[in-house]
Each structure stands twice: as structure tokens, then as C-alpha cells.
PDB file of C-alpha atoms in Angstrom:
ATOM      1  CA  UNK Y 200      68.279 106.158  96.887  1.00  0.00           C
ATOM      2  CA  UNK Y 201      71.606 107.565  98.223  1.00  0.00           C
ATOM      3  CA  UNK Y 202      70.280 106.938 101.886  1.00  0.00           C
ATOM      4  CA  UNK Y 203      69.352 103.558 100.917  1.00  0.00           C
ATOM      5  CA  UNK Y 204      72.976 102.777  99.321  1.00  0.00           C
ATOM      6  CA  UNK Y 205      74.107 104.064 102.593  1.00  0.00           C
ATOM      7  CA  UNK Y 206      72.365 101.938 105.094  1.00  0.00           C
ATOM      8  CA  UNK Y 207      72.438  98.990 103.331  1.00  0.00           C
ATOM      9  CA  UNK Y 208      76.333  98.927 103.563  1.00  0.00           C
ATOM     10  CA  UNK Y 209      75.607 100.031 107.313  1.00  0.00           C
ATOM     11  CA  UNK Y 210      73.897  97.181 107.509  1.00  0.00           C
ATOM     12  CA  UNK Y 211      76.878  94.549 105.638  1.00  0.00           C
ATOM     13  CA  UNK Y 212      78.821  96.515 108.429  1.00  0.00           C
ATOM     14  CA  UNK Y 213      77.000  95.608 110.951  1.00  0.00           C
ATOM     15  CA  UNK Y 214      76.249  91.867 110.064  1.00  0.00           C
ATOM     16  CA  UNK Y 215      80.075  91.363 109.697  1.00  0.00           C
ATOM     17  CA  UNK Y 216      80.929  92.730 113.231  1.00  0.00           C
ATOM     18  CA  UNK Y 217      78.013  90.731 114.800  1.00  0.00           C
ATOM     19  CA  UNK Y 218      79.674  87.231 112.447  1.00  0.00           C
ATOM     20  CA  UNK Y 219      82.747  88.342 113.957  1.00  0.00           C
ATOM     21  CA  UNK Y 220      82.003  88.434 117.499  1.00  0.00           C
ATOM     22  CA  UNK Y 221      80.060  85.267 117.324  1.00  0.00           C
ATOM     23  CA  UNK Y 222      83.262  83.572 115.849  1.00  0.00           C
ATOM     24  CA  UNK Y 223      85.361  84.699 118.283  1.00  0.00           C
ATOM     25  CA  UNK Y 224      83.210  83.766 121.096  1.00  0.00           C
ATOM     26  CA  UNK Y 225      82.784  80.069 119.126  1.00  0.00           C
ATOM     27  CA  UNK Y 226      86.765  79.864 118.858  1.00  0.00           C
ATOM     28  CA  UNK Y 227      87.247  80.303 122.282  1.00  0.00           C
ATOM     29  CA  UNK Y 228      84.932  77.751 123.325  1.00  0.00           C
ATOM     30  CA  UNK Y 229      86.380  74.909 120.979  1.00  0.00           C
ATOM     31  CA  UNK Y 230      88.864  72.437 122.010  1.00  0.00           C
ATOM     32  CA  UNK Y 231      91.643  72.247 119.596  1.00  0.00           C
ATOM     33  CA  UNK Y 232      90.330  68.672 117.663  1.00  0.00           C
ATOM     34  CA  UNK Y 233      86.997  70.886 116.698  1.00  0.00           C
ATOM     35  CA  UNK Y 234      89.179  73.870 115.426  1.00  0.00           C
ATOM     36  CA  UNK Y 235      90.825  71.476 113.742  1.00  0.00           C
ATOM     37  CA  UNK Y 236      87.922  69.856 111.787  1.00  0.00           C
ATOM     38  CA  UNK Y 237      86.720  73.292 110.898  1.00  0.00           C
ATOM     39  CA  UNK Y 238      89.885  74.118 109.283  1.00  0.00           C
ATOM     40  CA  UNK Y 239      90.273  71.101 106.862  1.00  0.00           C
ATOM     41  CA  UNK Y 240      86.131  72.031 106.613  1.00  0.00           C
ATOM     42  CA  UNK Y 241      87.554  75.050 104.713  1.00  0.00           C
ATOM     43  CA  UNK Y 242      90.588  74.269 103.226  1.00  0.00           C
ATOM     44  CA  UNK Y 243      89.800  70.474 102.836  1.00  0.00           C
ATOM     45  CA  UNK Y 244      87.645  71.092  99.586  1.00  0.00           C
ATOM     46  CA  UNK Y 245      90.469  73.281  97.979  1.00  0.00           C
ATOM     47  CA  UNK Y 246      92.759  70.524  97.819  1.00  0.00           C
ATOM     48  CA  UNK Y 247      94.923  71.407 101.555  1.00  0.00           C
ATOM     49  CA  UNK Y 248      95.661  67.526 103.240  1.00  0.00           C
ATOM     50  CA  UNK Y 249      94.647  66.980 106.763  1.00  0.00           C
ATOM     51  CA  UNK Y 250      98.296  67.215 108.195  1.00  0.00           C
ATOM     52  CA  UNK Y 251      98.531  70.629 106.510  1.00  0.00           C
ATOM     53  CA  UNK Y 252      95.176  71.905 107.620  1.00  0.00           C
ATOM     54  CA  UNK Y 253      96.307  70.617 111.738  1.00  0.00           C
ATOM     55  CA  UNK Y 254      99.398  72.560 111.207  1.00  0.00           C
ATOM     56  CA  UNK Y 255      97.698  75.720 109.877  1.00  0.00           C
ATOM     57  CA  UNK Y 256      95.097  75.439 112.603  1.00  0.00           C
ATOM     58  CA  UNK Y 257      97.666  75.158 114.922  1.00  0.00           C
ATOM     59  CA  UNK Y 258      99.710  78.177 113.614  1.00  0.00           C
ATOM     60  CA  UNK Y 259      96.384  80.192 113.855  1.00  0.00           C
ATOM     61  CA  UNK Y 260      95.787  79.211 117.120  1.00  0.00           C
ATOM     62  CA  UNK Y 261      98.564  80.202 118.204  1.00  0.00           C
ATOM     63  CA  UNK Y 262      98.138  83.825 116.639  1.00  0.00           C
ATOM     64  CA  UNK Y 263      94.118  83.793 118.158  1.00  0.00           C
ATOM     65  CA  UNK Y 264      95.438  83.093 121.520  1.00  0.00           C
ATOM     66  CA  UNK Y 265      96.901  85.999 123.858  1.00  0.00           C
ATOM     67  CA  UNK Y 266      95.562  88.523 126.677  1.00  0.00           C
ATOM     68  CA  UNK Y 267      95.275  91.982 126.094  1.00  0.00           C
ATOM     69  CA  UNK Y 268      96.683  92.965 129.617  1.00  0.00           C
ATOM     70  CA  UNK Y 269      99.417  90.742 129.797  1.00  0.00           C
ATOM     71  CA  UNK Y 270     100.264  91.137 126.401  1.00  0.00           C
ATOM     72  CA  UNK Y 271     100.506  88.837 123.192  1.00  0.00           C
ATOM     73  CA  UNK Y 272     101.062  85.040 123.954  1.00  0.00           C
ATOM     74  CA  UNK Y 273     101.365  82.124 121.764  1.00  0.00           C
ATOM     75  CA  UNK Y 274      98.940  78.511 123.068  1.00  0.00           C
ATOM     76  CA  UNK Y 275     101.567  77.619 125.073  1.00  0.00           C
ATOM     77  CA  UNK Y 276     101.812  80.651 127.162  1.00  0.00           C
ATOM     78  CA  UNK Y 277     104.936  82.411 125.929  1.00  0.00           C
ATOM     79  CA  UNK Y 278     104.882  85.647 125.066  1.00  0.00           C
ATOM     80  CA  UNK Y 279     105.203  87.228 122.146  1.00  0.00           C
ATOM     81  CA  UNK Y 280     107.448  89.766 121.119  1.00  0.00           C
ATOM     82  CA  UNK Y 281     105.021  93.437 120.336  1.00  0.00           C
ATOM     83  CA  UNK Y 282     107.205  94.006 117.514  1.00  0.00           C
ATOM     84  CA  UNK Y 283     106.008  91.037 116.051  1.00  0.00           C
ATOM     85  CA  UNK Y 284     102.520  91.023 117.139  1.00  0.00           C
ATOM     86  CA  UNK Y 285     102.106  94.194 115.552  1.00  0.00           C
ATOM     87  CA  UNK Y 286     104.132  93.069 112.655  1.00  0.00           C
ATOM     88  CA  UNK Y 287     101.278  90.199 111.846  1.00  0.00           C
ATOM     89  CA  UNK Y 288      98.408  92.801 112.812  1.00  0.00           C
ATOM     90  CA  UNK Y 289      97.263  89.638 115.260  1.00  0.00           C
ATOM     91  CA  UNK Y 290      94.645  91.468 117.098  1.00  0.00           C
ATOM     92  CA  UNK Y 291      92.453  92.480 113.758  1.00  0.00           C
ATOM     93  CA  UNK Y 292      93.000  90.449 110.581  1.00  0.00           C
ATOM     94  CA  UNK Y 293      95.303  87.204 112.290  1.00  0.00           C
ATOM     95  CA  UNK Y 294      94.471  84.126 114.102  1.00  0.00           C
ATOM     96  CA  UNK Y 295      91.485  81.736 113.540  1.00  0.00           C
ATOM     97  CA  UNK Y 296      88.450  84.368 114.021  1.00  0.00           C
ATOM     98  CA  UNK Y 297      89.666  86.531 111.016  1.00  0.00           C
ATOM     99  CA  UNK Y 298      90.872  83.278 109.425  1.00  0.00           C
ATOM    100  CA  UNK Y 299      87.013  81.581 109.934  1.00  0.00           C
ATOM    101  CA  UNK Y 300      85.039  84.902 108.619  1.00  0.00           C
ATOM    102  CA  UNK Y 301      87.103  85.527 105.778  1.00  0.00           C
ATOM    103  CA  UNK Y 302      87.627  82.209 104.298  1.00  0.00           C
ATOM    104  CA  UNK Y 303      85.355  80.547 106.011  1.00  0.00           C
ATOM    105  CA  UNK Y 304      82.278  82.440 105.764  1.00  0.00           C
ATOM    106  CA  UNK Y 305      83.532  85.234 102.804  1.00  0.00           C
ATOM    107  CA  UNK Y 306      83.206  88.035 104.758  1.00  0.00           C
ATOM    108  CA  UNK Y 307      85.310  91.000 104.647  1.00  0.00           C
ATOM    109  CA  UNK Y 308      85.229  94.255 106.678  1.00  0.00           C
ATOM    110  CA  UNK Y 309      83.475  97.239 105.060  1.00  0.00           C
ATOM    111  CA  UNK Y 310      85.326 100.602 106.012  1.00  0.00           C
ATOM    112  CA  UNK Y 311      83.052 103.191 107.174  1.00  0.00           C
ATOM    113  CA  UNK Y 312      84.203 105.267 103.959  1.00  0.00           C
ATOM    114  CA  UNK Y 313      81.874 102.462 102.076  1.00  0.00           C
ATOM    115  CA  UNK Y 314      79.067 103.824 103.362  1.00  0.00           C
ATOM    116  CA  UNK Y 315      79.270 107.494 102.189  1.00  0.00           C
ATOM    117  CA  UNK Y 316      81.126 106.208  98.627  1.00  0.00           C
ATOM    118  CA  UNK Y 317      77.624 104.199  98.469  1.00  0.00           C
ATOM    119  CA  UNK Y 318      75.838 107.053  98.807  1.00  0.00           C
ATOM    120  CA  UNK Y 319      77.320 108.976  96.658  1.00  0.00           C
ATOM    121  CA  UNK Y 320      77.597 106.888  94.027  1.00  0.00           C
ATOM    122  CA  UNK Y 321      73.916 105.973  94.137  1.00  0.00           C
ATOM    123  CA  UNK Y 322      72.308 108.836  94.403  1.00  0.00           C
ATOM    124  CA  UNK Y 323      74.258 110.553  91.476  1.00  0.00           C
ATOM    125  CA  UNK Y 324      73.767 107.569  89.839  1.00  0.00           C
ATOM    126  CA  UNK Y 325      69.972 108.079  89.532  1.00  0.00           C
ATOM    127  CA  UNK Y 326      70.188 111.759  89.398  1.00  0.00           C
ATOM    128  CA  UNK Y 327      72.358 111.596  86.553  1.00  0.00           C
ATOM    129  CA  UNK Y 328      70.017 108.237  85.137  1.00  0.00           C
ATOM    130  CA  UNK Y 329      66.819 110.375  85.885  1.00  0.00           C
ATOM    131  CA  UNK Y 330      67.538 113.790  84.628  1.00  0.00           C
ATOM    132  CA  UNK Y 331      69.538 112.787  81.264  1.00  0.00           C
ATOM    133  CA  UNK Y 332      65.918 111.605  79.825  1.00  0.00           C
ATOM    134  CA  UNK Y 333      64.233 114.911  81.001  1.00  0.00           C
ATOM    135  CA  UNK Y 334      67.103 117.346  79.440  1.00  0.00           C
ATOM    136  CA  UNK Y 335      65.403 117.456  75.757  1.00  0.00           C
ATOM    137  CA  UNK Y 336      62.018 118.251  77.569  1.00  0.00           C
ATOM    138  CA  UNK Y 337      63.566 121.645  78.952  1.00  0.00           C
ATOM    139  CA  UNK Y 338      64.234 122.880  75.506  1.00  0.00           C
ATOM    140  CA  UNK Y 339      61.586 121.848  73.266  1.00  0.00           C
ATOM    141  CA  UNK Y 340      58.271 122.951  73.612  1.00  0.00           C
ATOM    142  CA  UNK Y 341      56.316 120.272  72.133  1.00  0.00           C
ATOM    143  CA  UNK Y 342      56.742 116.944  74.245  1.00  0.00           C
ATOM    144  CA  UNK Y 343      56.059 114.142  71.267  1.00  0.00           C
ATOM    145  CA  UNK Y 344      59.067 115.653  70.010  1.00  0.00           C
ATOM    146  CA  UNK Y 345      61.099 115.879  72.928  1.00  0.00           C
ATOM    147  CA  UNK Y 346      59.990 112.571  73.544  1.00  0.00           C
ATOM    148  CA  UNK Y 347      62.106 111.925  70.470  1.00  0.00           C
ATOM    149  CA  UNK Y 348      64.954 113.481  71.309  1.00  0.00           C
ATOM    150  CA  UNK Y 349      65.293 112.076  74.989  1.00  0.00           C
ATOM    151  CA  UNK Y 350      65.032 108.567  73.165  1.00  0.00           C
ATOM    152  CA  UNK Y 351      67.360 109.502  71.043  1.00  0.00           C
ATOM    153  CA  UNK Y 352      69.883 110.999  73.973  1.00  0.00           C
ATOM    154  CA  UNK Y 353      69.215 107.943  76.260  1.00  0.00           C
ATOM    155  CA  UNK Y 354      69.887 105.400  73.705  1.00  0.00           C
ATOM    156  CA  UNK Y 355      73.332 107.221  73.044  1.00  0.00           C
ATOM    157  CA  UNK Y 356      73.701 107.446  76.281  1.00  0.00           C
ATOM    158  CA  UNK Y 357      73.348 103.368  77.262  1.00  0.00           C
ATOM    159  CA  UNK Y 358      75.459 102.911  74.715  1.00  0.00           C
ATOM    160  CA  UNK Y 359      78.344 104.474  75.583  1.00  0.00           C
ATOM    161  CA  UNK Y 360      77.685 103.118  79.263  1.00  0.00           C
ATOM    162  CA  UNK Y 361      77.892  99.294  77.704  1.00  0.00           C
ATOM    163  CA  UNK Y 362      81.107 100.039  76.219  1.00  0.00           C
ATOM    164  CA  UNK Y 363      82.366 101.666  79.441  1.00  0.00           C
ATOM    165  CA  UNK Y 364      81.286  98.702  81.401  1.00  0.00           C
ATOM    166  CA  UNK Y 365      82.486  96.187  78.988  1.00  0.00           C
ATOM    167  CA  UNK Y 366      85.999  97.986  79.575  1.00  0.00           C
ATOM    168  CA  UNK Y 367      85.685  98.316  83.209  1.00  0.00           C
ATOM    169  CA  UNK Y 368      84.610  95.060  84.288  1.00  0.00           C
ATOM    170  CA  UNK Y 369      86.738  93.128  81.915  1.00  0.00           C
ATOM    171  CA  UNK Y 370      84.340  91.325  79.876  1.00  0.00           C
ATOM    172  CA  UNK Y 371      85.565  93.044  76.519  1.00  0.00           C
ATOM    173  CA  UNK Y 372      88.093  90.486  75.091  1.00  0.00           C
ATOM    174  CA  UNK Y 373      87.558  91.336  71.548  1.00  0.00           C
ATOM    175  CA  UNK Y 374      85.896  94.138  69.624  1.00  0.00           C
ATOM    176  CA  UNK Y 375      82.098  92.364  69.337  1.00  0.00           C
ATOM    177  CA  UNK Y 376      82.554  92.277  72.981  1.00  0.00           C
ATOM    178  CA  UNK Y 377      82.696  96.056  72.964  1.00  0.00           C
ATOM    179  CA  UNK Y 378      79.477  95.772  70.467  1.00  0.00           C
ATOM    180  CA  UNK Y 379      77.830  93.121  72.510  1.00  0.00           C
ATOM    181  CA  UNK Y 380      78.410  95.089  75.848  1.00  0.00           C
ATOM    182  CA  UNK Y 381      76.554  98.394  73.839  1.00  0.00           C
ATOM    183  CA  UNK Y 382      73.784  96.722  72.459  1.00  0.00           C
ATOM    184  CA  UNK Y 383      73.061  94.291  75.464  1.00  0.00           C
ATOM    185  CA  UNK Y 384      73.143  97.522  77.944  1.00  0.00           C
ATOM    186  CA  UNK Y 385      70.660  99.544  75.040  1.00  0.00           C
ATOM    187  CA  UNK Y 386      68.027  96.400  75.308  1.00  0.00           C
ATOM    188  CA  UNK Y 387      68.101  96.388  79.088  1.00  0.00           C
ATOM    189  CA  UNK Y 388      67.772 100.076  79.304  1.00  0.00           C
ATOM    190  CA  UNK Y 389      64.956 100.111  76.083  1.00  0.00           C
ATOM    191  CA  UNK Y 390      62.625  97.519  77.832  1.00  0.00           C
ATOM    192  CA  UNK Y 391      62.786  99.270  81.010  1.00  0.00           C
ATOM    193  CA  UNK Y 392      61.652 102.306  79.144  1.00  0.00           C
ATOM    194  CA  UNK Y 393      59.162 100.938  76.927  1.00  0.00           C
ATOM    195  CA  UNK Y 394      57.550  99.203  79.675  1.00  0.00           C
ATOM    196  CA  UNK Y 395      57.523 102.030  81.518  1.00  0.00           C
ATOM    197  CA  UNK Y 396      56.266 104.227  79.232  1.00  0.00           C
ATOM    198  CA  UNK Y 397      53.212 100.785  78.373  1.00  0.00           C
ATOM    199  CA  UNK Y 398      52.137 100.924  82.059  1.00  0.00           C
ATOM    200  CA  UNK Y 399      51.704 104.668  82.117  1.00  0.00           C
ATOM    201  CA  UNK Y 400      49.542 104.833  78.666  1.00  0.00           C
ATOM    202  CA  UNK Y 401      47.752 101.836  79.838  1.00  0.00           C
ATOM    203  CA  UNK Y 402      46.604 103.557  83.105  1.00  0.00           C
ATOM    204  CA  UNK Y 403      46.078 106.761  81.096  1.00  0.00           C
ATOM    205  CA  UNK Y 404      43.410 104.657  78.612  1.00  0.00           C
ATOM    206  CA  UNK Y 405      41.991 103.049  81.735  1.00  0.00           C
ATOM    207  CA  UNK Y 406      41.283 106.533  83.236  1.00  0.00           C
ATOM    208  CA  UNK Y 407      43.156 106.241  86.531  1.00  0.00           C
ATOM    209  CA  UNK Y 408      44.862 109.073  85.653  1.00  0.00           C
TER     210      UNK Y 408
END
């Protein structure tokens, strides 16, 4: 599962930098009135006039537009101080491409640090989700009774998860939210188990095991 966390933000990577290159290939094809129209196509709904969106599109251009040998230059040709190219970042996360993928599509970058954290996180995540319900089963012998106990130490377990997510992601307001994040995370978790644990008896009884 860790390999799988990894490649599929390889592949959000990689989808991003191929939307990217399209864009900027589509920006430099468009004549200023189509840029334009794609602006207010963004910023339009959110309440931005038309005069405002041809002055930001404008503004953009002019950050999209230079040559990498002759240096930075604004749309009409002047060039533009490196201090202050580098101060706006303009060849990375400035001008209309970054302005188009980001807002326009909501697409952001994903560092190649993503990929491993993914991983990681993943892959422990089931090890630790896998091997919690086992633990009772290495210490008692008889295994309708560590059946027990493993319910017993995954329930606790989901619970304190809930509250921990409830915290984390913000949802807890008030204290039933606390109590709603437990016992909403302990149902999920119970009905995965229980049908689980149906599917295996019934293919037991059946006798395709």
C-alpha cells in the first residue's frame, strides 16, 4: 500500500507538469483578447469586473512574457530588472501559466518529498491498522477469546482515532463533536469488521474454505 501511496502522488506529479506545459504552450499561442476572456472566465464568477480582470490579465502577461537568453522582459519588450524578476519568482509560480493552473484549473505542484511522506504514511498506516487487531492473538491461546480482546482493543482504538481526527481536522466545535467524531469513526470501523468477519464465515459454511 506504501508503493501505491507513492505512485499515485507520482502520478498527481506528473499530470500537473503535463497541465502545465500544455498551458504554457496554449498562452503563448493566444492573442491578448482570448487571454483576456479566460481571465474574467476565472475571476468573473468570484465577483472581479471586466476592467479589473483586463488589467490583471495584462499585469500577468506582462510577468508570462520574457526570453530566457536575453533575459526577463515585460510585453512591450523592456527588460526587466533580475533583481526583480527573481523577486516575483516569474519563471515558476508568476505570469498567466501559473496563474491559469492554479486558479484556473486548482492545481498545485506536489514536491517530490510528497511522494515518500505518502508512502510512509500509508504503509504505516495499515501496518499499524493491520497488526493492532492481531496483537491479543499473540498472547492468548484460545482465539474466541482473543477474538474478544482484539474487539475490545480495536474499538478503543477507533475511538481515540475519532477524537484525534475530530481535533485535527477541525470539525470538533463543541464537546458532542468530540463524542460524535468517536462514535461515528467506531461505526465505520465496526461495519468494516463485522462484514468482514460475515463474508469469511459465510465462505467457511459454504465450504470454499
Amino acid at each position: 500500500m506504501g508503493i501505491g501511496g507513492f505512485l499515485a502522488s507520482q502520478a498527481e506529479r506528473d499530470h500537473y507538469r503535463y497541465l502545465r506545459q500544455h498551458t504554457l504552450q496554449r498562452v503563448h499561442r493566444s492573442c491578448a483578447g482570448e487571454i483576456e476572456r479566460e481571465v474574467l472566465g476565472v475571476l468573473g464568477p468570484v465577483g472581479v469586473d471586466e476592467p479589473t480582470c483586463r488589467a490583471v490579465a495584462r499585469s500577468l502577461h506582462d510577468v508570462e512574457d520574457h526570453t530566457p537568453e536575453g533575459g526577463y522582459h515585460n510585453v512591450n519588450g523592456h527588460p526587466v530588472d533580475d533583481r526583480e524578476a527573481l523577486g516575483i519568482r516569474m519563471s515558476k509560480d508568476a505570469g498567466l501559466t501559473a496563474f491559469f493552473v492554479k486558479f484556473g484549473q486548482g492545481l498545485e505542484e506536489i514536491p517530490n518529498k510528497r511522494m515518500y511522506i505518502s508512502a510512509f504514511t500509508i504503509g504505516m498506516g495499515y501496518l499499524l491498522g493491520g497488526i493492532i487487531p492481531l496483537l491479543p492473538y499473540f498472547f492468548v491461546p484460545k482465539a474466541h477469546i482473543a477474538l474478544i480482546y482484539s474487539s475490545v482493543v480495536t474499538g478503543v482504538i477507533l475511538l481515540i482515532f475519532g477524537v484525534v481526527k475530530a481535533r485535527v481536522t477541525g470539525a470538533a466545535q463543541r464537546p458532542t463533536d468530540y463524542v460524535w467524531g468517536a462514535f461515528s469513526t467506531l461505526m465505520v470501523g465496526g461495519l468494516a469488521a463485522a462484514a468482514a468477519f460475515g463474508i469469511v464465515r459465510a465462505l467457511e459454511k459454504s465450504g470454499h474454505f
